[in-house]
Coordinates of N, CA and C in Angstrom, one line a residue:
A1 N -26.5 -9.8 -21.6 CA -25.5 -9.7 -20.6 C -24.7 -10.9 -20.4
I2 N -25.3 -12.1 -20.6 CA -24.6 -13.4 -20.5 C -23.6 -13.4 -21.7
W3 N -24.0 -13.0 -22.9 CA -23.0 -13.0 -24.0 C -21.9 -12.0 -23.7
G4 N -22.2 -10.9 -23.1 CA -21.1 -9.9 -22.7 C -20.2 -10.5 -21.7
L5 N -20.7 -11.3 -20.7 CA -19.8 -12.0 -19.8 C -18.9 -13.0 -20.4
I6 N -19.5 -13.7 -21.4 CA -18.7 -14.7 -22.1 C -17.6 -14.0 -23.0
L7 N -18.0 -12.9 -23.6 CA -17.0 -12.2 -24.5 C -15.9 -11.6 -23.7
V8 N -16.2 -11.1 -22.5 CA -15.1 -10.6 -21.6 C -14.2 -11.7 -21.2
G9 N -14.7 -12.9 -20.8 CA -13.9 -14.0 -20.5 C -13.0 -14.5 -21.6
L10 N -13.6 -14.5 -22.8 CA -12.8 -14.8 -24.0 C -11.7 -13.8 -24.3
L11 N -12.0 -12.5 -24.1 CA -11.0 -11.5 -24.3 C -9.8 -11.7 -23.3
I12 N -10.1 -12.0 -22.1 CA -9.0 -12.2 -21.1 C -8.2 -13.4 -21.5
L13 N -8.9 -14.5 -21.9 CA -8.2 -15.7 -22.3 C -7.3 -15.4 -23.5
A14 N -7.8 -14.6 -24.5 CA -7.1 -14.3 -25.7 C -5.8 -13.5 -25.4
L15 N -6.0 -12.5 -24.4 CA -4.8 -11.7 -24.0 C -3.7 -12.6 -23.4
N16 N -4.2 -13.5 -22.5 CA -3.2 -14.4 -21.9 C -2.5 -15.3 -22.9
L17 N -3.2 -15.8 -23.9 CA -2.6 -16.6 -24.9 C -1.7 -15.8 -25.8
L18 N -2.1 -14.6 -26.1 CA -1.3 -13.7 -26.9 C 0.0 -13.4 -26.2
E19 N 0.0 -13.2 -24.9 CA 1.2 -12.9 -24.1 C 2.1 -14.1 -24.1
G20 N 1.5 -15.3 -24.2 CA 2.4 -16.5 -24.3 C 3.0 -16.7 -25.6
I21 N 2.4 -16.2 -26.7 CA 2.9 -16.3 -28.0 C 4.0 -15.3 -28.3
I22 N 3.6 -14.0 -28.0 CA 4.5 -12.9 -28.2 C 5.3 -12.6 -26.9
S23 N 6.4 -11.9 -27.1 CA 7.2 -11.6 -25.9 C 6.4 -10.7 -24.9
H24 N 6.7 -10.9 -23.7 CA 6.0 -10.2 -22.6 C 6.2 -8.6 -22.7
P25 N 7.4 -8.1 -23.0 CA 7.5 -6.7 -23.1 C 6.7 -6.0 -24.2
V26 N 6.6 -6.7 -25.3 CA 5.8 -6.2 -26.4 C 4.3 -6.1 -26.0
V27 N 3.8 -7.2 -25.4 CA 2.4 -7.2 -25.0 C 2.2 -6.1 -23.9
Q28 N 3.2 -5.9 -23.0 CA 3.1 -5.0 -22.0 C 2.9 -3.5 -22.5
R29 N 3.7 -3.2 -23.5 CA 3.7 -1.9 -24.1 C 2.3 -1.7 -24.8
K30 N 1.8 -2.7 -25.5 CA 0.6 -2.6 -26.2 C -0.6 -2.4 -25.3
K31 N -0.6 -3.1 -24.2 CA -1.6 -3.0 -23.2 C -1.6 -1.6 -22.6
E32 N -0.4 -1.1 -22.3 CA -0.2 0.2 -21.6 C -0.8 1.3 -22.6
S33 N -0.5 1.2 -23.9 CA -0.9 2.3 -24.8 C -2.4 2.2 -25.0
N34 N -3.0 1.0 -24.9 CA -4.4 0.9 -25.2 C -5.3 0.9 -23.9
L35 N -4.7 1.1 -22.8 CA -5.4 1.0 -21.5 C -6.6 2.0 -21.4
P36 N -6.4 3.3 -21.8 CA -7.6 4.2 -21.7 C -8.7 3.8 -22.6
A37 N -8.5 3.3 -23.8 CA -9.5 2.9 -24.7 C -10.2 1.6 -24.1
W38 N -9.4 0.7 -23.5 CA -9.9 -0.5 -23.0 C -10.9 -0.3 -21.8
L39 N -10.6 0.7 -21.0 CA -11.5 1.0 -19.9 C -12.6 1.9 -20.2
T40 N -12.7 2.5 -21.4 CA -13.8 3.4 -21.8 C -15.1 2.6 -21.8
L41 N -15.1 1.4 -22.3 CA -16.3 0.6 -22.5 C -17.0 0.4 -21.1
P42 N -16.3 -0.1 -20.1 CA -17.0 -0.3 -18.8 C -17.4 1.0 -18.2
M43 N -16.6 2.1 -18.4 CA -17.0 3.4 -17.9 C -18.4 3.8 -18.4
M44 N -18.5 3.7 -19.8 CA -19.7 4.1 -20.4 C -20.9 3.2 -20.0
G45 N -20.6 1.9 -19.8 CA -21.6 1.0 -19.4 C -22.1 1.3 -18.0
C46 N -21.2 1.6 -17.1 CA -21.6 2.0 -15.7 C -22.4 3.2 -15.7
I47 N -22.0 4.2 -16.4 CA -22.7 5.5 -16.4 C -24.1 5.3 -17.0
A48 N -24.2 4.6 -18.1 CA -25.5 4.3 -18.8 C -26.4 3.5 -17.9
G49 N -25.8 2.4 -17.3 CA -26.6 1.6 -16.4 C -27.1 2.3 -15.2
G50 N -26.2 3.1 -14.6 CA -26.6 3.9 -13.4 C -27.6 4.9 -13.7
S51 N -27.5 5.6 -14.9 CA -28.5 6.6 -15.3 C -29.8 6.0 -15.5
I52 N -29.9 4.9 -16.1 CA -31.2 4.2 -16.4 C -31.8 3.8 -15.0
L53 N -31.0 3.2 -14.1 CA -31.6 2.7 -12.9 C -32.0 3.9 -12.0
V54 N -31.3 5.0 -12.1 CA -31.7 6.1 -11.2 C -32.8 7.0 -11.7
W55 N -32.7 7.3 -13.0 CA -33.6 8.3 -13.6 C -34.7 7.8 -14.6
S56 N -34.5 6.6 -15.1 CA -35.5 6.1 -16.0 C -36.8 5.8 -15.4
P57 N -37.9 6.3 -16.0 CA -39.3 6.0 -15.4 C -39.7 4.6 -15.4
T58 N -39.0 3.8 -16.2 CA -39.3 2.3 -16.3 C -38.5 1.5 -15.3
S59 N -37.6 2.1 -14.5 CA -36.8 1.4 -13.6 C -37.4 1.4 -12.2
V60 N -37.6 0.2 -11.6 CA -38.1 0.1 -10.3 C -37.0 0.4 -9.3
L61 N -35.7 0.0 -9.6 CA -34.6 0.2 -8.7 C -34.2 1.6 -8.5
G62 N -34.6 2.5 -9.4 CA -34.2 3.9 -9.3 C -35.2 4.8 -8.5
S63 N -36.3 4.2 -8.0 CA -37.3 5.0 -7.3 C -37.0 4.9 -5.8
T64 N -36.6 6.0 -5.2 CA -36.4 6.0 -3.8 C -37.7 5.9 -3.0
S65 N -38.8 6.2 -3.6 CA -40.0 6.1 -2.9 C -40.6 4.7 -2.9
T66 N -40.1 3.9 -3.7 CA -40.6 2.5 -3.8 C -39.6 1.5 -3.3
N67 N -38.4 1.6 -3.5 CA -37.4 0.6 -3.1 C -36.1 1.2 -2.5
R68 N -36.3 1.7 -1.3 CA -35.1 2.3 -0.6 C -34.0 1.4 -0.4
E69 N -34.3 0.1 -0.2 CA -33.3 -0.9 0.1 C -32.3 -1.1 -1.0
V70 N -32.8 -1.0 -2.3 CA -31.9 -1.3 -3.4 C -31.7 -0.1 -4.3
F71 N -32.0 1.1 -3.8 CA -31.9 2.3 -4.6 C -30.4 2.6 -4.8
F72 N -29.5 2.2 -3.9 CA -28.1 2.6 -4.0 C -27.4 1.8 -5.1
I73 N -28.1 0.8 -5.7 CA -27.5 0.1 -6.8 C -27.2 1.0 -8.0
G74 N -28.2 1.8 -8.4 CA -28.0 2.8 -9.4 C -26.9 3.8 -9.1
I75 N -26.9 4.3 -7.8 CA -25.8 5.2 -7.4 C -24.5 4.6 -7.4
G76 N -24.4 3.3 -7.1 CA -23.2 2.5 -7.1 C -22.6 2.4 -8.5
Y77 N -23.5 2.2 -9.5 CA -23.0 2.2 -10.9 C -22.5 3.5 -11.3
L78 N -23.1 4.6 -10.9 CA -22.5 5.9 -11.3 C -21.2 6.2 -10.6
L79 N -21.1 5.7 -9.3 CA -19.8 5.8 -8.6 C -18.7 5.0 -9.3
A80 N -19.1 3.8 -9.8 CA -18.1 2.9 -10.5 C -17.7 3.6 -11.8
G81 N -18.7 4.2 -12.5 CA -18.3 4.9 -13.7 C -17.3 6.1 -13.5
G82 N -17.5 6.8 -12.4 CA -16.6 7.8 -12.0 C -15.2 7.3 -11.7
L83 N -15.1 6.2 -11.0 CA -13.9 5.5 -10.7 C -13.2 5.0 -12.0
F84 N -14.0 4.5 -12.9 CA -13.4 4.0 -14.2 C -12.8 5.2 -14.9
F85 N -13.5 6.4 -14.9 CA -13.0 7.6 -15.5 C -11.7 8.0 -14.9
L86 N -11.6 8.0 -13.6 CA -10.3 8.3 -12.9 C -9.2 7.4 -13.3
A87 N -9.6 6.1 -13.4 CA -8.6 5.1 -13.9 C -8.1 5.3 -15.3
I88 N -9.1 5.8 -16.2 CA -8.7 6.1 -17.5 C -7.7 7.3 -17.6
M89 N -8.0 8.3 -16.8 CA -7.0 9.4 -16.7 C -5.6 9.0 -16.3
L90 N -5.6 8.1 -15.3 CA -4.3 7.6 -14.8 C -3.7 6.7 -15.9
G91 N -4.5 5.9 -16.5 CA -4.0 5.1 -17.6 C -3.4 5.9 -18.8
W92 N -4.1 7.0 -19.1 CA -3.6 7.9 -20.1 C -2.3 8.5 -19.7
F93 N -2.1 8.9 -18.5 CA -0.9 9.4 -18.0 C 0.2 8.4 -18.1
L94 N -0.1 7.1 -17.7 CA 0.9 6.1 -17.7 C 1.4 5.7 -19.2
S95 N 0.4 5.9 -20.1 CA 0.7 5.5 -21.5 C 1.5 6.6 -22.2
T96 N 1.5 7.8 -21.7 CA 2.2 9.0 -22.4 C 3.4 9.5 -21.6
Y97 N 3.5 9.1 -20.4 CA 4.6 9.6 -19.6 C 5.9 8.8 -19.8
S98 N 6.9 9.5 -20.2 CA 8.2 8.8 -20.5 C 9.1 8.9 -19.3
I99 N 10.0 7.9 -19.1 CA 10.9 7.9 -18.0 C 12.3 8.3 -18.5
L100 N 12.7 9.5 -18.2 CA 14.0 9.9 -18.6 C 14.9 10.2 -17.4
H101 N 14.4 10.2 -16.2 CA 15.1 10.5 -15.0 C 14.5 9.7 -13.8
T102 N 15.3 9.6 -12.8 CA 14.8 8.9 -11.6 C 13.6 9.5 -11.0
R103 N 13.5 10.8 -11.1 CA 12.3 11.5 -10.6 C 11.0 11.1 -11.5
H104 N 11.2 10.9 -12.8 CA 10.1 10.5 -13.7 C 9.7 9.1 -13.3
K105 N 10.6 8.2 -13.0 CA 10.3 6.9 -12.5 C 9.5 6.9 -11.3
R106 N 9.8 7.8 -10.3 CA 9.1 7.9 -9.1 C 7.6 8.4 -9.3
H107 N 7.5 9.4 -10.2 CA 6.2 9.9 -10.6 C 5.3 8.8 -11.2
K108 N 5.9 8.0 -12.1 CA 5.1 7.0 -12.7 C 4.8 5.9 -11.8
N109 N 5.6 5.6 -10.8 CA 5.3 4.6 -9.8 C 4.2 5.0 -8.9
I110 N 4.1 6.3 -8.6 CA 3.0 6.8 -7.8 C 1.7 6.7 -8.6
A111 N 1.8 7.0 -9.9 CA 0.6 6.9 -10.8 C 0.1 5.4 -10.9
V112 N 1.1 4.5 -10.9 CA 0.7 3.1 -11.0 C 0.0 2.6 -9.7
N113 N 0.6 3.0 -8.6 CA 0.0 2.7 -7.3 C -1.4 3.3 -7.1
S114 N -1.6 4.5 -7.6 CA -2.9 5.2 -7.6 C -3.9 4.5 -8.5
F115 N -3.4 4.0 -9.6 CA -4.2 3.3 -10.6 C -4.7 2.0 -9.9
I116 N -3.9 1.3 -9.3 CA -4.3 0.0 -8.6 C -5.3 0.3 -7.5
L117 N -5.0 1.4 -6.7 CA -5.9 1.7 -5.6 C -7.3 2.1 -6.1
V118 N -7.4 2.9 -7.1 CA -8.7 3.3 -7.7 C -9.4 2.1 -8.2
L119 N -8.7 1.2 -8.9 CA -9.4 0.0 -9.4 C -9.8 -0.9 -8.3
F120 N -9.0 -1.0 -7.2 CA -9.4 -1.9 -6.1 C -10.7 -1.4 -5.4
I121 N -10.8 0.0 -5.2 CA -12.0 0.5 -4.7 C -13.2 0.3 -5.6
N122 N -12.9 0.4 -6.9 CA -14.0 0.1 -7.9 C -14.4 -1.4 -7.8
L123 N -13.4 -2.3 -7.6 CA -13.7 -3.7 -7.5 C -14.6 -4.0 -6.3
L124 N -14.4 -3.3 -5.2 CA -15.3 -3.4 -4.0 C -16.7 -2.9 -4.4
C125 N -16.7 -1.8 -5.1 CA -18.0 -1.2 -5.5 C -18.8 -2.1 -6.4
V126 N -18.3 -2.6 -7.5 CA -19.0 -3.5 -8.4 C -19.3 -4.8 -7.7
G127 N -18.4 -5.2 -6.8 CA -18.6 -6.5 -6.1 C -19.8 -6.4 -5.1
A128 N -19.9 -5.2 -4.5 CA -21.1 -5.0 -3.6 C -22.4 -4.9 -4.4
I129 N -22.3 -4.3 -5.6 CA -23.5 -4.2 -6.4 C -23.9 -5.6 -6.9
F130 N -23.0 -6.4 -7.3 CA -23.2 -7.8 -7.7 C -23.9 -8.6 -6.5
A131 N -23.3 -8.5 -5.3 CA -23.7 -9.3 -4.2 C -25.2 -8.9 -3.8
V132 N -25.4 -7.6 -3.7 CA -26.8 -7.1 -3.3 C -27.8 -7.5 -4.4
S133 N -27.4 -7.4 -5.7 CA -28.3 -7.7 -6.7 C -28.7 -9.2 -6.7
V134 N -27.7 -10.1 -6.5 CA -27.9 -11.5 -6.4 C -28.8 -11.9 -5.2
V135 N -28.4 -11.3 -4.0 CA -29.2 -11.6 -2.8 C -30.6 -11.2 -2.9
Y136 N -30.9 -10.1 -3.4 CA -32.3 -9.7 -3.6 C -33.0 -10.4 -4.7
S137 N -32.3 -10.7 -5.8 CA -32.9 -11.4 -6.9 C -33.4 -12.8 -6.6
V138 N -32.6 -13.5 -5.8 CA -33.0 -14.9 -5.4 C -33.9 -14.9 -4.2
D139 N -34.3 -13.7 -3.7 CA -35.3 -13.6 -2.6 C -34.7 -14.1 -1.3
V140 N -33.4 -14.1 -1.2 CA -32.9 -14.5 0.1 C -33.3 -13.4 1.2
V141 N -33.2 -12.2 0.8 CA -33.7 -11.1 1.6 C -34.8 -10.5 0.9
G142 N -36.0 -10.6 1.4 CA -37.2 -10.2 0.7 C -37.4 -8.7 0.8
V143 N -37.8 -8.1 -0.3 CA -38.2 -6.6 -0.3 C -39.7 -6.6 0.0
P144 N -40.1 -5.9 1.0 CA -41.6 -5.8 1.3 C -42.3 -5.2 0.2
L145 N -43.3 -5.8 -0.4 CA -44.0 -5.3 -1.6 C -45.5 -5.4 -1.4
G146 N -46.0 -5.4 -0.1 CA -47.4 -5.5 0.1 C -48.1 -4.2 0.2
G147 N -49.4 -4.2 0.1 CA -50.2 -3.0 0.3 C -49.9 -1.8 -0.6
K148 N -49.7 -0.7 0.1 CA -49.5 0.6 -0.7 C -48.2 0.5 -1.5
R149 N -47.2 -0.2 -1.0 CA -45.9 -0.2 -1.7 C -46.1 -0.9 -3.0
R150 N -46.8 -2.0 -3.1 CA -47.1 -2.7 -4.3 C -47.8 -1.7 -5.3
A151 N -48.7 -0.9 -4.8 CA -49.4 0.0 -5.6 C -48.5 1.1 -6.1
D152 N -47.6 1.6 -5.3 CA -46.7 2.7 -5.7 C -45.8 2.2 -6.8
I153 N -45.2 0.9 -6.7 CA -44.3 0.4 -7.7 C -45.1 0.2 -9.0
A154 N -46.3 -0.4 -8.9 CA -47.1 -0.7 -10.1 C -47.4 0.6 -10.8
C155 N -47.9 1.6 -10.1 CA -48.2 2.9 -10.7 C -46.9 3.5 -11.3
F156 N -45.8 3.3 -10.7 CA -44.6 3.9 -11.2 C -44.1 3.2 -12.5
I157 N -44.4 1.9 -12.6 CA -44.0 1.2 -13.8 C -44.9 1.5 -15.0
D158 N -46.2 1.4 -14.7 CA -47.2 1.5 -15.8 C -48.4 2.3 -15.4
R159 N -48.2 3.6 -15.3 CA -49.3 4.5 -14.9 C -50.4 4.5 -15.9
Q160 N -50.1 4.4 -17.2 CA -51.1 4.5 -18.2 C -52.1 3.3 -18.1
S161 N -51.6 2.1 -17.9 CA -52.5 1.0 -17.8 C -53.2 0.8 -16.5
C162 N -52.6 1.3 -15.4 CA -53.1 1.1 -14.1 C -54.3 2.1 -13.8
T163 N -55.2 1.6 -13.0 CA -56.4 2.4 -12.6 C -56.2 2.9 -11.2
D164 N -56.8 4.0 -10.9 CA -56.8 4.6 -9.6 C -55.4 5.0 -9.1
C165 N -54.6 5.4 -10.1 CA -53.2 5.9 -9.7 C -53.3 7.4 -9.6
S166 N -52.9 8.0 -8.5 CA -52.9 9.4 -8.3 C -51.7 9.8 -7.5
G167 N -51.7 11.0 -7.1 CA -50.5 11.5 -6.3 C -50.4 10.8 -5.0
S168 N -51.5 10.4 -4.4 CA -51.5 9.6 -3.1 C -52.1 8.3 -3.4
N169 N -51.3 7.3 -3.7 CA -51.9 6.0 -4.0 C -52.3 5.3 -2.7
T170 N -53.3 4.3 -2.9 CA -53.7 3.5 -1.8 C -53.4 2.1 -2.0
A171 N -53.7 1.2 -1.1 CA -53.4 -0.2 -1.3 C -54.2 -0.8 -2.4
N172 N -55.3 -0.2 -2.7 CA -56.2 -0.7 -3.8 C -55.9 -0.1 -5.2
S173 N -54.9 0.7 -5.3 CA -54.5 1.3 -6.6 C -53.9 0.2 -7.4
C174 N -54.1 0.3 -8.7 CA -53.5 -0.5 -9.8 C -53.7 -2.0 -9.4
P175 N -55.0 -2.5 -9.4 CA -55.2 -3.9 -9.1 C -54.7 -4.8 -10.3
E176 N -54.4 -4.2 -11.4 CA -53.9 -5.0 -12.6 C -52.6 -5.7 -12.3
Y177 N -51.8 -5.2 -11.4 CA -50.5 -5.8 -11.0 C -50.6 -6.4 -9.6
S178 N -50.4 -7.7 -9.5 CA -50.4 -8.3 -8.2 C -49.0 -8.2 -7.6
E179 N -49.0 -8.6 -6.3 CA -47.7 -8.5 -5.6 C -46.6 -9.4 -6.3
E180 N -47.1 -10.5 -6.8 CA -46.2 -11.5 -7.5 C -45.6 -10.9 -8.8
D181 N -46.5 -10.1 -9.5 CA -46.1 -9.5 -10.8 C -45.0 -8.4 -10.5
V182 N -45.2 -7.6 -9.5 CA -44.3 -6.6 -9.1 C -43.0 -7.2 -8.7
Q183 N -43.0 -8.3 -8.0 CA -41.8 -8.9 -7.5 C -41.0 -9.5 -8.7
K184 N -41.7 -10.1 -9.7 CA -41.0 -10.6 -10.8 C -40.3 -9.5 -11.6
I185 N -40.9 -8.4 -11.7 CA -40.3 -7.3 -12.4 C -39.0 -6.8 -11.7
L186 N -39.2 -6.7 -10.4 CA -38.0 -6.3 -9.5 C -36.9 -7.3 -9.6
Q187 N -37.2 -8.6 -9.6 CA -36.2 -9.6 -9.6 C -35.5 -9.6 -11.0
T188 N -36.3 -9.4 -12.1 CA -35.7 -9.3 -13.4 C -34.7 -8.2 -13.5
Q189 N -35.0 -7.0 -13.0 CA -34.0 -5.9 -13.1 C -32.8 -6.2 -12.2
L190 N -33.0 -6.9 -11.1 CA -31.9 -7.2 -10.2 C -31.0 -8.2 -10.9
K191 N -31.5 -9.2 -11.6 CA -30.7 -10.2 -12.3 C -29.9 -9.5 -13.4
Q192 N -30.5 -8.6 -14.1 CA -29.8 -7.9 -15.1 C -28.7 -7.0 -14.5
S193 N -28.9 -6.5 -13.4 CA -27.9 -5.7 -12.7 C -26.8 -6.6 -12.2
A194 N -27.1 -7.8 -11.7 CA -26.0 -8.7 -11.3 C -25.1 -9.1 -12.5
L195 N -25.7 -9.4 -13.6 CA -24.9 -9.8 -14.8 C -24.0 -8.7 -15.3
L196 N -24.6 -7.4 -15.2 CA -23.8 -6.3 -15.7 C -22.6 -6.1 -14.7
A197 N -22.9 -6.2 -13.4 CA -21.9 -6.0 -12.4 C -20.8 -7.1 -12.5
A198 N -21.2 -8.3 -12.9 CA -20.2 -9.4 -13.1 C -19.2 -9.1 -14.2
I199 N -19.8 -8.5 -15.3 CA -18.9 -8.1 -16.4 C -17.9 -7.1 -16.0
F200 N -18.4 -6.0 -15.3 CA -17.5 -5.0 -14.9 C -16.5 -5.4 -13.8
F201 N -16.9 -6.4 -13.0 CA -16.0 -7.0 -12.0 C -14.8 -7.7 -12.7
L202 N -15.1 -8.4 -13.8 CA -14.0 -9.1 -14.6 C -13.1 -8.1 -15.2
Y203 N -13.7 -7.0 -15.8 CA -12.9 -5.9 -16.4 C -12.0 -5.3 -15.3
T204 N -12.5 -5.0 -14.2 CA -11.7 -4.4 -13.1 C -10.6 -5.3 -12.6
L205 N -10.9 -6.6 -12.5 CA -10.0 -7.6 -12.0 C -8.8 -7.7 -13.0
S206 N -9.1 -7.7 -14.3 CA -8.1 -7.8 -15.3 C -7.2 -6.6 -15.3
A207 N -7.8 -5.4 -15.1 CA -7.1 -4.2 -15.1 C -6.1 -4.1 -13.9
I208 N -6.6 -4.6 -12.7 CA -5.8 -4.6 -11.5 C -4.6 -5.5 -11.7
R209 N -4.8 -6.7 -12.3 CA -3.7 -7.6 -12.6 C -2.7 -7.0 -13.5
F210 N -3.2 -6.2 -14.5 CA -2.2 -5.5 -15.4 C -1.5 -4.4 -14.6
G211 N -2.1 -3.8 -13.6 CA -1.5 -2.7 -12.8 C -0.3 -3.3 -12.0
F212 N -0.6 -4.5 -11.4 CA 0.5 -5.1 -10.7 C 1.7 -5.5 -11.6
S213 N 1.3 -6.0 -12.8 CA 2.4 -6.4 -13.7 C 3.2 -5.2 -14.2
L214 N 2.5 -4.0 -14.3 CA 3.2 -2.8 -14.7 C 4.1 -2.3 -13.6
R215 N 3.6 -2.5 -12.4 CA 4.4 -2.0 -11.2 C 5.7 -2.9 -11.1
N216 N 5.6 -4.2 -11.3 CA 6.7 -5.0 -11.3 C 7.7 -4.7 -12.4
H217 N 7.2 -4.3 -13.6 CA 8.0 -3.9 -14.7 C 8.8 -2.6 -14.4
L218 N 8.1 -1.7 -13.7 CA 8.7 -0.4 -13.3 C 9.8 -0.6 -12.3
S219 N 9.6 -1.6 -11.4 CA 10.6 -1.8 -10.3 C 11.9 -2.3 -10.9
M220 N 11.8 -3.0 -12.0 CA 13.0 -3.6 -12.7 C 13.6 -2.6 -13.7
Y221 N 12.9 -1.5 -14.0 CA 13.4 -0.6 -15.0 C 14.6 0.1 -14.6
Q222 N 15.7 0.1 -15.5 CA 16.9 0.7 -15.2 C 17.1 1.9 -16.1
I223 N 17.7 3.0 -15.5 CA 17.9 4.2 -16.3 C 19.4 4.3 -16.5
D224 N 19.8 4.4 -17.8 CA 21.2 4.5 -18.1 C 21.6 6.0 -18.3
Y225 N 22.7 6.3 -17.9 CA 23.2 7.7 -18.0 C 24.4 7.7 -18.9
V226 N 24.5 8.6 -19.8 CA 25.6 8.7 -20.7 C 26.6 9.8 -20.2

């Protein structure tokens, strides 16, 4: 995840340098045509991450019965994936829609504003995921893990190795995992979630910046009549 964060930062830096070397209109057209493909990666990452957190049997964060406080992180990733998909559809429309009339320019301007709005909502979503993941991972807000709850999480993680795990666990179930062990597992997953959210945050921020640039370009676009 750290390497992914570094690569995204380098990608943004490379795009800015490229824009300085090549003329801005050329870079603008290339960005616009490649926008759907560029947003496909974070969309797939959000859907994959959310699916793992919500439905994977090895995920602590996806169990509503064990961690209600942080369960929404997986749901948030799925929501972010849906918003990325909507942004991809708007990006595809922007890359294929030609302006031949004033009405076409108005339609494209509406699409650009919708694109920015969708990504802004997505920015808030991944930002909230990042904030919650960081807050819980550094134990600023403690998730209660004592007694039966520790046993529920431990049995959920490793039912095969745990003893005395049944449909109705007790505080004495799975003594192989201490409260500290369970907390470390939870914090590890939260740190991974925070890094993933940071990568998607940068992706979204860069796409919003391009959306504003495209809107400014459209505002100056002139239609000539013969």
